[in-house]
Structure formats: C-alpha cells, structure tokens
Coordinates of C-alpha atoms in Angstrom, one line a residue:
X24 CA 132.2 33.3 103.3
X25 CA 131.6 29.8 103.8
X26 CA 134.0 27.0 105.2
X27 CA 132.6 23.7 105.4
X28 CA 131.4 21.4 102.4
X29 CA 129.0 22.5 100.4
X30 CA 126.6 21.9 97.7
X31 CA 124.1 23.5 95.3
X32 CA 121.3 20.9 93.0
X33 CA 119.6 23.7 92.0
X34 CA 120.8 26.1 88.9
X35 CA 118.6 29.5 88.9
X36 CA 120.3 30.5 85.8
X37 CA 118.9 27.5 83.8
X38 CA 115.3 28.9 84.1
X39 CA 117.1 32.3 83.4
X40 CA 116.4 33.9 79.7
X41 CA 120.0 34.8 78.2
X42 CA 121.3 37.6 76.3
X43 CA 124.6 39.5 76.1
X44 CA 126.5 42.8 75.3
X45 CA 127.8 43.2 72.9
X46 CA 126.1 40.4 71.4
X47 CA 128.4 37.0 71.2
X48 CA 128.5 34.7 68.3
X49 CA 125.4 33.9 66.5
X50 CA 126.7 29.8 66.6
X51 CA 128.4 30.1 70.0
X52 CA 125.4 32.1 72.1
X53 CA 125.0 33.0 76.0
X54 CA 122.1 30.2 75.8
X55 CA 124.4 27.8 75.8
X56 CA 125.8 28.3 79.5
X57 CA 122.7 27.2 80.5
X58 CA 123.4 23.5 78.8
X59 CA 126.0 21.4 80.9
X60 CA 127.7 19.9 77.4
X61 CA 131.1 21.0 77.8
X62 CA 131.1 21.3 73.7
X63 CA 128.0 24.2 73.6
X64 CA 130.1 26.9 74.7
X65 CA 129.4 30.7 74.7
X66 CA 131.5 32.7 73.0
X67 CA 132.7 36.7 72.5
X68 CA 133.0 37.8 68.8
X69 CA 136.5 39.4 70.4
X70 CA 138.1 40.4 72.9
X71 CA 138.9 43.9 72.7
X72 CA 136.5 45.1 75.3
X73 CA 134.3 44.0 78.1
X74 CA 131.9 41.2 77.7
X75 CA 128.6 41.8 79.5
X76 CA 126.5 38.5 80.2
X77 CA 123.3 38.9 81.3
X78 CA 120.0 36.8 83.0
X79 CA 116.6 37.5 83.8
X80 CA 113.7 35.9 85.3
X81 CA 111.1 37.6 84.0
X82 CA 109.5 38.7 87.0
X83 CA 110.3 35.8 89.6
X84 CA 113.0 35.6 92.0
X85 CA 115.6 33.6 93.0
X86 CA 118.0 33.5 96.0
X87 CA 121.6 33.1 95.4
X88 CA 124.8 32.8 97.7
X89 CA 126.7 32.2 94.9
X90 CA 127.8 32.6 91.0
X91 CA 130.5 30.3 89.1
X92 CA 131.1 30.7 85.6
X93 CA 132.6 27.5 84.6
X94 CA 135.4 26.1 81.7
X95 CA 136.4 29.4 81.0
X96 CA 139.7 30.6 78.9
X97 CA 140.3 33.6 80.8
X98 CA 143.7 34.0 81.4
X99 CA 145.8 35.4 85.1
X100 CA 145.1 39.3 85.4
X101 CA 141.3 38.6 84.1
X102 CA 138.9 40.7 85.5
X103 CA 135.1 40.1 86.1
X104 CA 132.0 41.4 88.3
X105 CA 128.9 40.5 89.3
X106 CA 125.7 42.9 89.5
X107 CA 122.4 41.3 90.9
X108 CA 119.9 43.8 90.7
X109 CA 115.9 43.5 92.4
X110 CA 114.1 44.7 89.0
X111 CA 113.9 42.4 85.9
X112 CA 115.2 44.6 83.7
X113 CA 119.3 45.7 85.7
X114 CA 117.8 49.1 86.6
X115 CA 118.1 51.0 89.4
X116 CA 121.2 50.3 91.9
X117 CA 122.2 46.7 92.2
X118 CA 121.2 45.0 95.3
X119 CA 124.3 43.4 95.0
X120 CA 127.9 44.7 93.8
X121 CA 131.0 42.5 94.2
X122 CA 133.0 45.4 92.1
X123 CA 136.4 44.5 90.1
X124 CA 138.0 41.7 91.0
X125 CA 140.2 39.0 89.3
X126 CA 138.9 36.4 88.1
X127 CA 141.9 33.6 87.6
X128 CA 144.2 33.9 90.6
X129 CA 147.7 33.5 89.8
X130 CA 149.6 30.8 91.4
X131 CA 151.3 31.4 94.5
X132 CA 154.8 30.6 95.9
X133 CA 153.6 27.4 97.0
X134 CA 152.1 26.4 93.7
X135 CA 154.7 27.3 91.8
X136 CA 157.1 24.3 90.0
X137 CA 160.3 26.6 90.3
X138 CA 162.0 26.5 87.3
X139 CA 159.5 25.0 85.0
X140 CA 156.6 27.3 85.9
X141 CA 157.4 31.5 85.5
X142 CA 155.7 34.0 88.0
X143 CA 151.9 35.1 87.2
X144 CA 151.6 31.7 86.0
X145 CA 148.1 30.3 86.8
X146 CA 147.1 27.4 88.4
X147 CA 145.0 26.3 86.0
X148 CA 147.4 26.4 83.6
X149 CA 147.4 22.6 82.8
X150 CA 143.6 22.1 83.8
X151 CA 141.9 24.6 81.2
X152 CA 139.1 21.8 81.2
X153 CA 138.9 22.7 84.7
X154 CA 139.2 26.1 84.8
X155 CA 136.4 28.8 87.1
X156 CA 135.8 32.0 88.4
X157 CA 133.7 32.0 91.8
X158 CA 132.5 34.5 94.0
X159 CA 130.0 33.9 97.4
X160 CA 128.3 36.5 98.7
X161 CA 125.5 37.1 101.6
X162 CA 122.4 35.2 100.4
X163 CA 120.0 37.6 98.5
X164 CA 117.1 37.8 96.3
X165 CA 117.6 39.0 92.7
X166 CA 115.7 39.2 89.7
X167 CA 118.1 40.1 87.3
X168 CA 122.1 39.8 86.6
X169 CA 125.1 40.7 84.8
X170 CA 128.4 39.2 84.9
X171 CA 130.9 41.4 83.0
X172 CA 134.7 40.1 82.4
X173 CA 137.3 41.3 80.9
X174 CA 140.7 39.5 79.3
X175 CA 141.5 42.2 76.8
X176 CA 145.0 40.8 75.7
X177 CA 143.7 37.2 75.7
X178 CA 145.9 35.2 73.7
X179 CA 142.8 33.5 72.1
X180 CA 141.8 36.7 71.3
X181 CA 137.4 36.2 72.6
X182 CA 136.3 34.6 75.9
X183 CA 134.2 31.8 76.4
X184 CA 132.9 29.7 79.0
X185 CA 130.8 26.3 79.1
X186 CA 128.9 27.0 82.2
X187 CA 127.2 29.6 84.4
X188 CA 125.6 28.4 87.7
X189 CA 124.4 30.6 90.5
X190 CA 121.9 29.3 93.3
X191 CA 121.4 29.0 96.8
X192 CA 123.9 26.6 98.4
X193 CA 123.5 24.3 101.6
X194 CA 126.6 24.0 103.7
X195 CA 127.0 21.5 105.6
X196 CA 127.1 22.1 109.5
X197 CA 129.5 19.6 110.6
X198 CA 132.5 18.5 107.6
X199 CA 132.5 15.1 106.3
X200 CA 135.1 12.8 108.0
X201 CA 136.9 11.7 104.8
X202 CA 136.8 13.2 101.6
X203 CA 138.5 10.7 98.5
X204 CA 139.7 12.6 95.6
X205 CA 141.3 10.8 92.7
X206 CA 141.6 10.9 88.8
X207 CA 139.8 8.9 86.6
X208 CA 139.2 8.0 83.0
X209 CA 137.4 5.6 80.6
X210 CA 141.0 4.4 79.1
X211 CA 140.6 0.6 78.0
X212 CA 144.0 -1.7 78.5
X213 CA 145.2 -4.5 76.2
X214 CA 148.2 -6.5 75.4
X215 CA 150.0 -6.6 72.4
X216 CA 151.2 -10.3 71.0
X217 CA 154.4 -8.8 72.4
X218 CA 153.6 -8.3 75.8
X219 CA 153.3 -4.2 75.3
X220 CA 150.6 -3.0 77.7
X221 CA 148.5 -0.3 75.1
X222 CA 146.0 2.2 76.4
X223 CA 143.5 3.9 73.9
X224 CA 143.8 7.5 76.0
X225 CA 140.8 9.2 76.5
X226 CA 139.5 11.9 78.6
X227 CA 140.0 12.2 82.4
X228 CA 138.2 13.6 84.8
X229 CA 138.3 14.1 89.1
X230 CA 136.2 11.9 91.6
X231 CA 134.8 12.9 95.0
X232 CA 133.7 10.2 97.3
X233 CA 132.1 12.2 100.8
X234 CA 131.4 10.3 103.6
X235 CA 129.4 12.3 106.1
X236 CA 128.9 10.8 109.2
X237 CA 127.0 13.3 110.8
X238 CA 123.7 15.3 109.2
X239 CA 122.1 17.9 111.3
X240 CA 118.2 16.7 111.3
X241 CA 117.6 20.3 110.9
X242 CA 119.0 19.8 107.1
X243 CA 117.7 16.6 106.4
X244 CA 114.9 17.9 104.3
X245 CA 116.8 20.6 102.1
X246 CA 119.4 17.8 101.9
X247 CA 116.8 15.0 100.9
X248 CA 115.3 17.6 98.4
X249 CA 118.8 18.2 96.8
X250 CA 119.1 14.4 96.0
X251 CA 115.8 13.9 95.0
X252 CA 115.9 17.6 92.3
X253 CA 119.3 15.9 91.0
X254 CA 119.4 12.0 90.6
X255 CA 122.2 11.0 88.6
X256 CA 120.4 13.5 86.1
X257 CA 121.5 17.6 86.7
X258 CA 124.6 19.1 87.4
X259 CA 125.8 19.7 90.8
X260 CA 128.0 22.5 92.6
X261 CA 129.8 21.1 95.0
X262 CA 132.9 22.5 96.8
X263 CA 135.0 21.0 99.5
X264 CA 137.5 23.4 101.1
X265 CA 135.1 26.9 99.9
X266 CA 137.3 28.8 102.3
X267 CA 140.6 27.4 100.2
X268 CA 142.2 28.7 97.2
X269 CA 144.8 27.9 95.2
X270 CA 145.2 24.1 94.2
X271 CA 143.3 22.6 96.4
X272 CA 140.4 24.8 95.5
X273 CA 141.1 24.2 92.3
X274 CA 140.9 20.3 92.7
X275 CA 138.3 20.0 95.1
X276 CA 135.5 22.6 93.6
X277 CA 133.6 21.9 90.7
X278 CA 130.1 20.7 88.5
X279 CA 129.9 17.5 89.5
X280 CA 126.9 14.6 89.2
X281 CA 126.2 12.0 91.4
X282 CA 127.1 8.5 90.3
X283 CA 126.5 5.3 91.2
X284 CA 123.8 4.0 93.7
X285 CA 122.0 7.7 94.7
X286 CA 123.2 8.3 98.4
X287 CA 120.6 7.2 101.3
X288 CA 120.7 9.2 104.3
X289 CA 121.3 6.6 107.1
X290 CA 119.4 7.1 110.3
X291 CA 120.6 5.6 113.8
X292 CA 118.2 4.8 116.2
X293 CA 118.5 7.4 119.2
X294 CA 120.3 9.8 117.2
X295 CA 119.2 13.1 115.7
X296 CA 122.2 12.8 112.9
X297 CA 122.1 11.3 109.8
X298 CA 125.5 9.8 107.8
X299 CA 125.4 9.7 104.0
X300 CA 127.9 7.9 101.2
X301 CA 128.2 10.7 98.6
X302 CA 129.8 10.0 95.6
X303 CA 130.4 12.3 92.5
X304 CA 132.2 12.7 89.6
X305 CA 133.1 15.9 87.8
X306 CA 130.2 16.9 84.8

C-alpha cells in the first residue's frame, strides 16, 4: 500500500480492447471508459445482476499497481473485484485476485454532519461528479482483466462509470512540502445597474498545486518521462494522501491534467535532488 504522493501519466487500459458481460448499452458502451469526456459514459442495460467489464491486450503486457474506475453511480454497500489474469483471453487462475470488496465506503463518524446526514450515508454523496472506486495492489504483469461490480438495488436502477484507469504508478520518495487544494470554476461576475453582484454558475471543479522540493535523482527520468507522455494533453492519476480514506481521500485523489506552464524539474548545483512546481486541475 502506498503512502506518499503519487502519480500515474500512463493509462494501460486506453490501448486496451473493451468488451463487457452481459453486454451494456449499444449507445452507452465499455469503449467509452477509455475516453476522458465525462459525457461518454459506459453504461449497464440494468442492474439486476453483476456487471462484468472486461480488457485485453491482445498479446502484450502491461504492469499495473493500480485500477480506479472513475465517476461512477455506485451507491454505499456496492461491491466490485478485480481479476488480472497472465493469458489474453481471463483463462486459467488470475495472477491477481483482490476478492469482494466494497466499493463506495460509507462515511464514518467523523464525516458524518449529525443530524443532516443518516448512517451508511456516503461521502460522496454531494460529489457524484467526483465519485471512485480504487484498489492498489503489488505491481504485476497482466494481460488480461475484469472488473466485476455489483449495486443490485441501485436506485438508478444500471451502473455506469466515465472512466477506467489502471497503470503503473510512481510514488514519490520524499512528500511534497505543501500541497494547495482549493475549488474552482469558470463563473463570470457582473453588476447589475442596481448594484446586485450576478454570477452565470457553472461547473466547479478541485485544484492541486504540489510543490516538491526534493526529487530523488534516481526518479528523475520516470518522472521527466511522465511530464513529457502527458503535457497539458492526457489525463493523469494523481493521489495525495493514498494511505487516506474518507474525505480527504476523497478530495485529494483524482484524474487530473496539468495546467498552466508544464512543471520544470529545478536542479541545484551540488545537490542530487530536484524540486518541481506541479500544478493540476481535476479532468
């Protein structure tokens, strides 16, 4: 289980080919968690029984550390589990088995708002935008997967996600030394003739500025290749607290981009560490 920062440019499952059982929606396939669009979601035809989503590579391998399925609708008491398997085609025994487990914690004692909020409330219950499963495991090779989950009394009554991202992640060494969180949003401001400040509301969305003041030199290259794969173009994983859960989980783990001027890596003379400026915002 990682414990320091981490981050992951590279998404195995986008060079993955997609299917599902039972098959989902003809309009709403499993292709589309391999798009970051939050609109091209997958989608279940119901929800009345285990939905199996499954990847291959055709032959070539991938490590992974970790799988998130992202802006999901699964609601408290979900269940879901990952199988990685070594052939291309999930036979034989998985090399990798996380078994049952829930997949949207409930929130505990000290998330709940007492007497607003009831107990097995979840806390993503006001952030469904937001809204994961994640599981980290020891790094292995696969060539296959499924992720099966399970919501049978879903109030929506299918499951869907947005996103699935599984790779290899690099975590960093030593923690960054301040980590600025924060909420923003593309509302424009104006005054009416009678002084009334109005806001056309639009979406929000979370903000991560990292500073890191000190890179191993021994990570510099997987570091420098994570920047260079993702520009200001691909999707990121990036998660702050990995050993967390709860809210700050919640808050501080997520598909992110970089934004802005693309961090440098800033060298001191004499030094083997490196500092970086990272700043992201939530994809």
């Amino acid at each position: 289980m990682p414990t320091k920062f981490l981050l992951c440019a590279k998404n195995a499952i986008d060079d993955a080919t997609m299917s599902a059982s039972p098959e989902m929606r003809a309009s709403l396939p499993p292709s589309n968690l391999q798009l970051p669009a939050r609109g091209r979601v997958a989608r279940s035809v119901d929800a009345s029984s285990a939905q199996d989503i499954k990847f291959t590579w055709n032959g070539a391998g991938y490590y992974l550390s970790f799988l998130m399925l992202s802006r999901i609708n699964l609601e408290p008491g979900s269940e879901w589990r990952v199988l990685l398997y070594s052939t291309v085609d999930w036979t034989g025994a998985a090399v990798y088995d996380s078994g049952t487990v829930t997949a949207v914690d409930g929130s505990t004692l000290g998330d709940l708002d007492f007497g607003v909020e009831p107990l097995g409330g979840g806390v993503f219950d006001a952030l469904l935008g937001q809204q994961w499963a994640l599981i980290y495991f020891t790094r292995i090779q696969a060539l296959s997967g499924i992720v099966r989950i399970t919501n049978t009394d879903n109030s929506y009554g299918y499951l869907e996600a947005s996103r699935l991202f599984a790779g290899d992640y690099l975590e960093l060494l030593i923690n960054p030394g301040t980590i600025d969180f924060g909420w923003e949003e593309d509302t424009a401001q104006s005054r009416s003739a009678g002084g009334s400040l109005r806001s056309d509301g639009k979406i929000n969305y979370r903000a991560l500025e990292v500073e890191v003041q000190f890179i191993d030199a021994t990570q510099r290259a997987d570091l420098a290749d994570q920047l260079r794969y993702a520009g200001r173009r691909k999707d990121i994983f990036i998660a702050a607290f990995p050993d967390e859960t709860g809210e700050i989980a919640r808050d501080y783990t997520m598909l992110a981009k970089f934004v802005g001027r693309l961090p440098r890596l800033r060298m001191v003379g004499g030094h083997d560490y490196l500092a970086a400026h990272l700043p992201f915002e939530e994809s």
